[in-house]
Short mmCIF file of C-alpha atoms and ligand atoms in Angstrom, two decimals:
data_model
loop_
_atom_site.label_atom_id
_atom_site.label_comp_id
_atom_site.label_asym_id
_atom_site.label_seq_id
_atom_site.Cartn_x
_atom_site.Cartn_y
_atom_site.Cartn_z
CA MET A 251 0.00 0.00 0.00
CA PRO A 252 1.31 3.49 -0.80
CA ILE A 253 3.17 5.70 1.68
CA GLY A 254 0.67 7.94 3.44
CA THR A 255 -2.13 5.33 3.58
CA THR A 256 -3.99 5.80 6.86
CA LEU A 257 -3.81 3.03 9.44
CA THR A 258 -7.60 2.73 9.20
CA GLN A 259 -7.54 2.12 5.44
CA PHE A 260 -4.59 -0.23 5.83
CA ILE A 261 -6.32 -2.50 8.32
CA ILE A 262 -9.66 -2.46 6.51
CA GLU A 263 -7.93 -3.46 3.26
CA GLU A 264 -6.03 -6.21 5.10
CA GLN A 265 -9.32 -7.41 6.58
CA ARG A 266 -10.88 -7.65 3.11
CA ARG A 267 -8.28 -10.24 2.16
CA ILE A 268 -9.40 -12.52 4.99
CA ALA A 269 -12.46 -14.58 4.10
CA GLY A 270 -15.13 -14.46 6.79
CA ALA A 271 -13.60 -11.53 8.70
CA THR A 272 -16.31 -9.76 10.68
CA GLY A 273 -14.60 -6.43 11.22
CA ASP A 274 -14.16 -7.06 14.95
CA PHE A 275 -10.41 -7.22 14.66
CA THR A 276 -10.27 -4.03 12.59
CA ALA A 277 -12.37 -2.24 15.17
CA LEU A 278 -10.15 -3.52 17.99
CA LEU A 279 -7.05 -2.20 16.23
CA ASN A 280 -8.76 1.17 15.81
CA ASP A 281 -9.44 1.33 19.56
CA LEU A 282 -5.83 0.39 20.22
CA ALA A 283 -4.63 3.14 17.90
CA THR A 284 -6.81 5.60 19.81
CA SER A 285 -5.33 4.51 23.15
CA ILE A 286 -1.85 5.00 21.71
CA LYS A 287 -2.70 8.52 20.54
CA VAL A 288 -3.97 9.36 24.03
CA ILE A 289 -0.83 7.90 25.66
CA SER A 290 1.37 9.73 23.17
CA ASN A 291 -0.31 12.98 24.16
CA ALA A 292 0.22 12.34 27.89
CA VAL A 293 3.88 11.29 27.44
CA ASN A 294 4.53 14.26 25.18
CA LYS A 295 2.99 16.90 27.49
CA GLY A 296 4.89 15.37 30.43
CA ALA A 297 5.58 17.77 33.26
CA LEU A 298 3.09 20.31 31.82
CA ILE A 299 0.20 18.11 32.93
CA GLY A 300 1.78 16.70 36.10
CA VAL A 301 2.23 13.10 34.96
CA MET A 302 5.91 12.71 35.83
CA GLY A 303 7.39 11.14 38.93
CA THR A 304 7.20 7.98 41.01
CA LEU A 305 4.40 6.55 43.17
CA GLU A 306 4.65 4.78 46.53
CA SER A 307 3.12 1.62 45.02
CA GLU A 308 4.79 -1.47 43.54
CA ASN A 309 3.47 -3.67 40.74
CA VAL A 310 3.27 -7.48 40.88
CA GLN A 311 6.90 -7.64 39.71
CA GLY A 312 8.00 -5.76 42.84
CA GLU A 313 8.97 -2.74 40.72
CA THR A 314 8.09 0.75 41.93
CA GLN A 315 5.49 2.28 39.68
CA LYS A 316 5.86 5.56 37.88
CA LYS A 317 2.76 7.77 37.76
CA LEU A 318 2.75 7.21 34.02
CA ASP A 319 2.79 3.40 34.42
CA VAL A 320 -0.56 3.67 36.14
CA ILE A 321 -1.99 6.41 33.89
CA THR A 322 -1.08 4.57 30.68
CA ASN A 323 -2.44 1.28 32.04
CA ASP A 324 -5.72 3.03 32.75
CA ILE A 325 -5.82 4.57 29.26
CA MET A 326 -5.38 1.10 27.73
CA LEU A 327 -8.19 -0.33 29.85
CA ARG A 328 -10.68 2.51 29.28
CA HIS A 329 -10.25 2.61 25.50
CA ASN A 330 -10.35 -1.13 24.90
CA GLU A 331 -12.91 -2.48 27.38
CA TRP A 332 -16.17 -1.02 26.04
CA ALA A 333 -16.50 -2.07 22.40
CA GLY A 334 -17.23 -5.78 22.80
CA HIS A 335 -14.17 -7.21 21.01
CA LEU A 336 -12.38 -8.57 24.08
CA ALA A 337 -12.94 -11.42 26.53
CA GLY A 338 -10.27 -10.06 28.90
CA MET A 339 -7.05 -8.10 29.24
CA ALA A 340 -3.76 -8.65 31.06
CA SER A 341 -1.02 -6.14 31.76
CA GLU A 342 2.38 -5.72 33.36
CA GLU A 343 0.75 -3.39 35.85
CA MET A 344 -2.05 -5.74 37.02
CA ASP A 345 -1.50 -8.86 39.14
CA GLU A 346 -4.51 -10.69 37.75
CA VAL A 347 -6.48 -10.81 34.51
CA TYR A 348 -8.65 -7.73 34.01
CA ALA A 349 -12.29 -8.70 33.66
CA ILE A 350 -14.35 -6.67 31.18
CA PRO A 351 -16.91 -4.71 33.28
CA GLY A 352 -20.39 -6.26 33.30
CA GLN A 353 -22.09 -3.43 31.41
CA TYR A 354 -20.06 -4.19 28.26
CA PRO A 355 -20.40 -7.10 25.83
CA LEU A 356 -17.64 -9.72 25.62
CA GLY A 357 -15.78 -10.60 22.44
CA LYS A 358 -13.44 -13.16 20.93
CA TYR A 359 -9.98 -11.64 21.49
CA LEU A 360 -7.57 -11.24 24.40
CA LEU A 361 -5.35 -8.19 24.75
CA VAL A 362 -2.05 -8.33 26.67
CA PHE A 363 0.16 -5.27 27.10
CA ASP A 364 3.06 -3.45 28.68
CA PRO A 365 1.46 0.01 28.80
CA LEU A 366 4.74 1.87 29.31
CA ASP A 367 7.95 0.13 28.40
CA GLY A 368 11.23 1.70 29.48
CA SER A 369 9.52 3.68 32.21
CA SER A 370 12.84 4.31 34.00
CA ASN A 371 13.50 6.65 31.05
CA VAL A 372 10.37 8.71 31.41
CA ASP A 373 11.69 11.29 33.86
CA ILE A 374 14.80 11.91 31.74
CA ASN A 375 12.85 12.47 28.50
CA ILE A 376 14.20 9.46 26.64
CA SER A 377 12.03 7.32 24.38
CA VAL A 378 9.47 4.99 25.94
CA GLY A 379 6.85 2.77 24.33
CA THR A 380 3.80 0.54 24.60
CA ILE A 381 3.93 -3.15 23.63
CA PHE A 382 0.83 -5.25 22.86
CA SER A 383 -0.16 -8.73 21.81
CA ILE A 384 -3.55 -9.96 20.61
CA LEU A 385 -4.60 -13.58 21.10
CA ARG A 386 -7.78 -15.41 20.20
CA ALA A 387 -9.86 -16.29 23.28
CA PRO A 388 -10.18 -20.10 23.51
CA VAL A 389 -13.91 -19.57 24.10
CA ALA A 390 -15.47 -16.46 22.56
CA ASN A 391 -17.90 -14.26 24.51
CA ARG A 392 -16.96 -15.76 27.88
CA ALA A 393 -14.99 -13.94 30.57
CA ALA A 394 -11.36 -15.07 30.18
CA GLY A 395 -9.31 -16.53 33.04
CA THR A 396 -5.54 -16.74 33.46
CA GLU A 397 -5.35 -20.13 31.70
CA ASP A 398 -6.81 -18.63 28.53
CA PHE A 399 -3.86 -16.25 28.23
CA LEU A 400 -1.20 -18.96 28.57
CA GLN A 401 -0.75 -19.50 24.84
CA PRO A 402 2.62 -19.79 23.10
CA GLY A 403 3.71 -16.79 21.02
CA VAL A 404 3.11 -18.62 17.73
CA LYS A 405 -0.62 -18.28 18.48
CA GLN A 406 -0.55 -14.45 18.44
CA VAL A 407 -3.00 -12.94 15.96
CA CYS A 408 -1.28 -9.58 16.04
CA ALA A 409 1.66 -7.97 17.81
CA GLY A 410 2.79 -4.37 17.87
CA TYR A 411 4.42 -1.54 19.67
CA ALA A 412 4.16 2.21 19.86
CA LEU A 413 7.34 4.21 20.18
CA TYR A 414 7.04 7.64 21.78
CA GLY A 415 10.28 8.99 20.35
CA SER A 416 11.13 12.11 18.43
CA SER A 417 8.01 11.12 16.53
CA THR A 418 5.30 8.71 17.64
CA MET A 419 5.21 5.51 15.63
CA LEU A 420 3.03 2.42 15.59
CA VAL A 421 4.68 -0.73 14.24
CA LEU A 422 2.61 -3.87 13.83
CA THR A 423 2.27 -7.29 12.31
CA THR A 424 -0.69 -9.56 11.74
CA GLY A 425 1.56 -12.31 10.41
CA HIS A 426 2.06 -10.84 6.92
CA GLY A 427 5.19 -8.76 7.40
CA VAL A 428 5.77 -5.67 9.51
CA ASN A 429 4.55 -2.17 8.76
CA GLY A 430 5.32 1.12 10.48
CA PHE A 431 3.04 4.14 10.76
CA THR A 432 3.91 7.63 11.98
CA LEU A 433 1.44 9.77 13.90
CA ASP A 434 0.64 13.01 12.12
CA ARG A 435 -0.41 15.10 15.11
CA GLU A 436 -2.17 17.81 13.07
CA VAL A 437 -4.19 15.26 11.10
CA GLY A 438 -4.66 13.00 14.14
CA GLU A 439 -3.97 9.83 12.14
CA PHE A 440 -1.27 7.22 11.85
CA LEU A 441 0.04 7.23 8.26
CA LEU A 442 2.05 4.44 6.62
CA THR A 443 5.70 5.56 6.48
CA HIS A 444 7.65 2.29 6.82
CA PRO A 445 6.07 -0.41 4.64
CA ASN A 446 7.43 -3.97 4.84
CA MET A 447 10.18 -3.39 7.41
CA ARG A 448 13.07 -5.88 7.12
CA ILE A 449 15.95 -6.53 9.50
CA PRO A 450 19.35 -6.83 7.79
CA GLU A 451 20.67 -10.37 8.34
CA ASP A 452 24.13 -9.22 9.43
CA THR A 453 25.16 -6.55 11.88
CA LYS A 454 28.04 -4.93 13.73
CA GLU A 455 25.94 -3.49 16.56
CA PHE A 456 25.00 -5.16 19.84
CA ALA A 457 22.89 -4.06 22.81
CA ILE A 458 23.25 -5.49 26.30
CA ASN A 459 23.43 -4.03 29.81
CA THR A 460 27.09 -4.77 30.55
CA SER A 461 26.69 -3.84 34.23
CA ASN A 462 25.33 -7.40 34.58
CA ARG A 463 28.38 -8.93 32.92
CA ARG A 464 29.60 -10.87 35.97
CA PHE A 465 26.22 -12.66 36.17
CA TRP A 466 26.02 -13.82 32.53
CA GLU A 467 26.35 -17.42 31.45
CA ALA A 468 29.45 -18.55 29.55
CA PRO A 469 28.01 -18.39 25.98
CA VAL A 470 26.99 -14.72 26.39
CA GLN A 471 30.33 -13.88 28.04
CA ARG A 472 32.08 -15.42 25.07
CA TYR A 473 29.92 -13.64 22.49
CA VAL A 474 30.39 -10.17 24.01
CA GLU A 475 34.13 -10.67 24.54
CA GLU A 476 34.46 -11.57 20.87
CA CYS A 477 32.52 -8.47 19.83
CA LEU A 478 34.74 -6.30 22.00
CA ALA A 479 37.89 -7.90 20.53
CA GLY A 480 36.90 -6.29 17.20
CA LYS A 481 38.87 -6.66 13.98
CA GLU A 482 41.76 -8.42 15.68
CA GLY A 483 39.45 -10.94 17.41
CA PRO A 484 37.79 -14.13 16.11
CA ARG A 485 34.87 -12.18 14.55
CA GLY A 486 37.26 -10.14 12.41
CA LYS A 487 35.21 -6.93 12.56
CA ASP A 488 34.70 -3.96 14.87
CA PHE A 489 31.38 -3.76 16.72
CA ASN A 490 29.45 -0.77 18.02
CA MET A 491 27.35 -0.87 21.21
CA ARG A 492 24.05 0.78 22.25
CA TRP A 493 21.87 0.47 25.37
CA VAL A 494 18.79 2.69 25.60
CA ALA A 495 17.10 0.69 28.42
CA SER A 496 13.80 0.89 26.54
CA MET A 497 13.22 -2.39 24.74
CA VAL A 498 10.87 -0.68 22.29
CA ALA A 499 13.60 1.75 21.25
CA GLU A 500 16.16 -1.06 20.89
CA VAL A 501 13.83 -3.19 18.76
CA HIS A 502 12.95 -0.19 16.63
CA ARG A 503 16.62 0.52 16.00
CA ILE A 504 17.14 -3.13 15.03
CA LEU A 505 14.16 -3.02 12.65
CA THR A 506 15.64 0.09 11.09
CA ARG A 507 19.32 -0.74 10.72
CA GLY A 508 19.89 -4.23 12.16
CA GLY A 509 21.58 -5.27 15.40
CA ILE A 510 21.27 -7.76 18.23
CA PHE A 511 19.55 -7.14 21.57
CA MET A 512 20.15 -9.34 24.59
CA TYR A 513 18.66 -9.50 28.05
CA PRO A 514 20.05 -12.95 28.77
CA ARG A 515 19.57 -15.37 31.61
CA ASP A 516 21.83 -14.45 34.48
CA THR A 517 22.69 -15.70 37.96
CA LYS A 518 21.78 -12.46 39.77
CA ASP A 519 18.49 -13.84 41.02
CA PRO A 520 18.14 -17.59 40.30
CA ALA A 521 14.36 -17.25 40.73
CA LYS A 522 14.22 -15.03 37.61
CA PRO A 523 15.19 -16.60 34.28
CA GLY A 524 15.85 -13.23 32.62
CA LYS A 525 14.28 -9.84 33.24
CA LEU A 526 11.79 -9.39 30.43
CA ARG A 527 8.30 -10.79 30.55
CA LEU A 528 7.20 -13.45 28.08
CA LEU A 529 3.58 -12.54 27.39
CA TYR A 530 3.78 -8.79 26.90
CA GLU A 531 7.42 -8.09 26.03
CA ALA A 532 9.24 -11.11 24.59
CA ASN A 533 6.39 -12.68 22.60
CA PRO A 534 5.09 -9.62 20.74
CA MET A 535 8.64 -8.39 20.01
CA SER A 536 9.66 -11.88 18.83
CA MET A 537 6.72 -12.07 16.43
CA ILE A 538 7.61 -8.66 14.99
CA VAL A 539 11.29 -9.53 14.68
CA GLU A 540 10.61 -12.89 13.00
CA GLN A 541 8.08 -11.31 10.66
CA ALA A 542 10.78 -8.82 9.64
CA GLY A 543 13.22 -11.62 8.81
CA GLY A 544 15.09 -11.63 12.13
CA ALA A 545 15.37 -14.30 14.83
CA SER A 546 14.48 -14.51 18.51
CA SER A 547 15.66 -17.07 21.07
CA THR A 548 16.40 -17.56 24.74
CA GLY A 549 19.74 -18.98 23.63
CA TYR A 550 18.29 -22.46 24.20
CA GLU A 551 14.95 -22.32 22.37
CA ARG A 552 12.79 -20.22 20.08
CA ILE A 553 10.82 -17.79 22.22
CA LEU A 554 7.59 -18.11 20.21
CA ASP A 555 7.44 -21.86 20.97
CA ILE A 556 7.52 -21.52 24.76
CA GLN A 557 4.40 -22.74 26.56
CA PRO A 558 3.74 -20.01 29.17
CA GLU A 559 3.11 -21.04 32.76
CA GLY A 560 2.24 -17.70 34.29
CA LEU A 561 0.97 -14.26 33.26
CA HIS A 562 4.13 -12.50 34.44
CA GLN A 563 6.65 -15.19 33.59
CA ARG A 564 10.13 -13.91 32.75
CA VAL A 565 12.35 -15.16 29.98
CA ALA A 566 15.81 -14.60 28.51
CA VAL A 567 15.70 -12.66 25.24
CA ILE A 568 18.23 -12.66 22.40
CA LEU A 569 16.78 -11.13 19.24
CA GLY A 570 17.63 -9.27 16.06
CA SER A 571 19.68 -9.84 12.91
CA LYS A 572 19.31 -13.49 11.96
CA ASN A 573 22.95 -14.47 11.42
CA GLU A 574 24.08 -12.76 14.62
CA VAL A 575 21.38 -14.43 16.77
CA GLU A 576 22.45 -17.71 15.19
CA VAL A 577 26.03 -17.13 16.42
CA VAL A 578 24.83 -16.71 20.01
CA VAL A 579 22.51 -19.73 19.77
CA GLU A 580 25.41 -21.77 18.42
CA TYR A 581 27.55 -20.75 21.44
CA HIS A 582 24.76 -22.01 23.73
CA ARG A 583 24.51 -25.26 21.79
CA THR A 584 28.22 -25.96 22.01
CA ALA A 585 28.88 -24.64 25.52
P1 AHG B 780 9.51 -1.74 31.94
O1 AHG B 780 9.81 -0.27 31.95
O2 AHG B 780 8.23 -2.07 31.21
O3 AHG B 780 9.60 -2.39 33.29
O4 AHG B 780 10.62 -2.47 31.01
C1 AHG B 780 11.96 -2.11 31.09
C2 AHG B 780 12.77 -3.20 30.45
C3 AHG B 780 13.12 -2.99 29.00
O5 AHG B 780 12.40 -2.05 28.30
C4 AHG B 780 14.57 -2.64 29.00
O6 AHG B 780 15.19 -3.23 27.90
C5 AHG B 780 15.09 -3.17 30.30
O7 AHG B 780 13.99 -3.28 31.16
C6 AHG B 780 16.14 -2.29 30.90
O8 AHG B 780 16.73 -2.94 31.94
P2 AHG B 780 17.96 -2.34 32.79
O9 AHG B 780 17.38 -1.28 33.65
O10 AHG B 780 18.48 -3.53 33.53
O11 AHG B 780 18.96 -1.78 31.81
MN1 MN B 781 8.68 -3.26 29.58
MN1 MN B 782 6.26 -1.30 31.58
#
């Protein structure tokens, strides 16, 4: 579809290609796009509207909540609960599944999200994002329970993220490639600016929080050491490094110019196999990355194949340029 196509036209035309589509999914995506516009507005106005700062509360992960974590979670709930497309929602910021209030009809989809990713960056005016994943409810029109959400990533109907950067973008996949839209604030619409995004297969750029280095497992230690050794080392080329601490921003960079992103398993807290959460961070990002020709693994297995056991389950994440991820996976295989 041509550059400048509105998101609305794009999803309606995609829907027309699917026999038997009812329009429910299209309408759900429209509501999601609205929530993202509202979040973008709040993030952008920032201190002008008093949304900055930290709360006393902690979320289920034991992380202190930013005011904006709670505000953006609420925006997602309010804009997606009423229309009758969902049988339930789950979020990083809610311990349990969110039941659709009784006055609204139930639908056939489940929505899972990280309403504000990279929230440690919000007070310092660095890019943050929203990550979402849409699943089919095992039973339509019935209030969903936790079990219903525990589907492997390969079952996702749609995955996407919004990046609140120097411009606001919405990047999404429904399993037919990845497309990026930029919010035109004056027009109030997302317009197609990045059709068919593809991740270069090779890269010289890696992203990892090296302050955790002493806790990494041997294969990751080896990989990073070899990157740092540069031209003279076994990889025979110089690498560059980036760490934004907003997964959305890292994945967006990788979709734009390639790279590898790692939040690997480490020994810091043996109870936590990685930092990132499977259902609303790793799975949607892995679907996007694979759809753009990249790869995504824990080092030991493909992320999209993992059978989830809990809503807030954590997982190791190694994703990005295909050949580079393959190198790290190979180091795990032969360790
Ligand atoms: P969230 O703000 O939703 O809790 O996620 C933050 C995540 C991810 O976006 C980022 O890659 C990572 O945490 C940063 O971790 P460090 O603070 O350890 O660098
Ligand atoms: Mn996050
Ligand atoms: Mn978050």
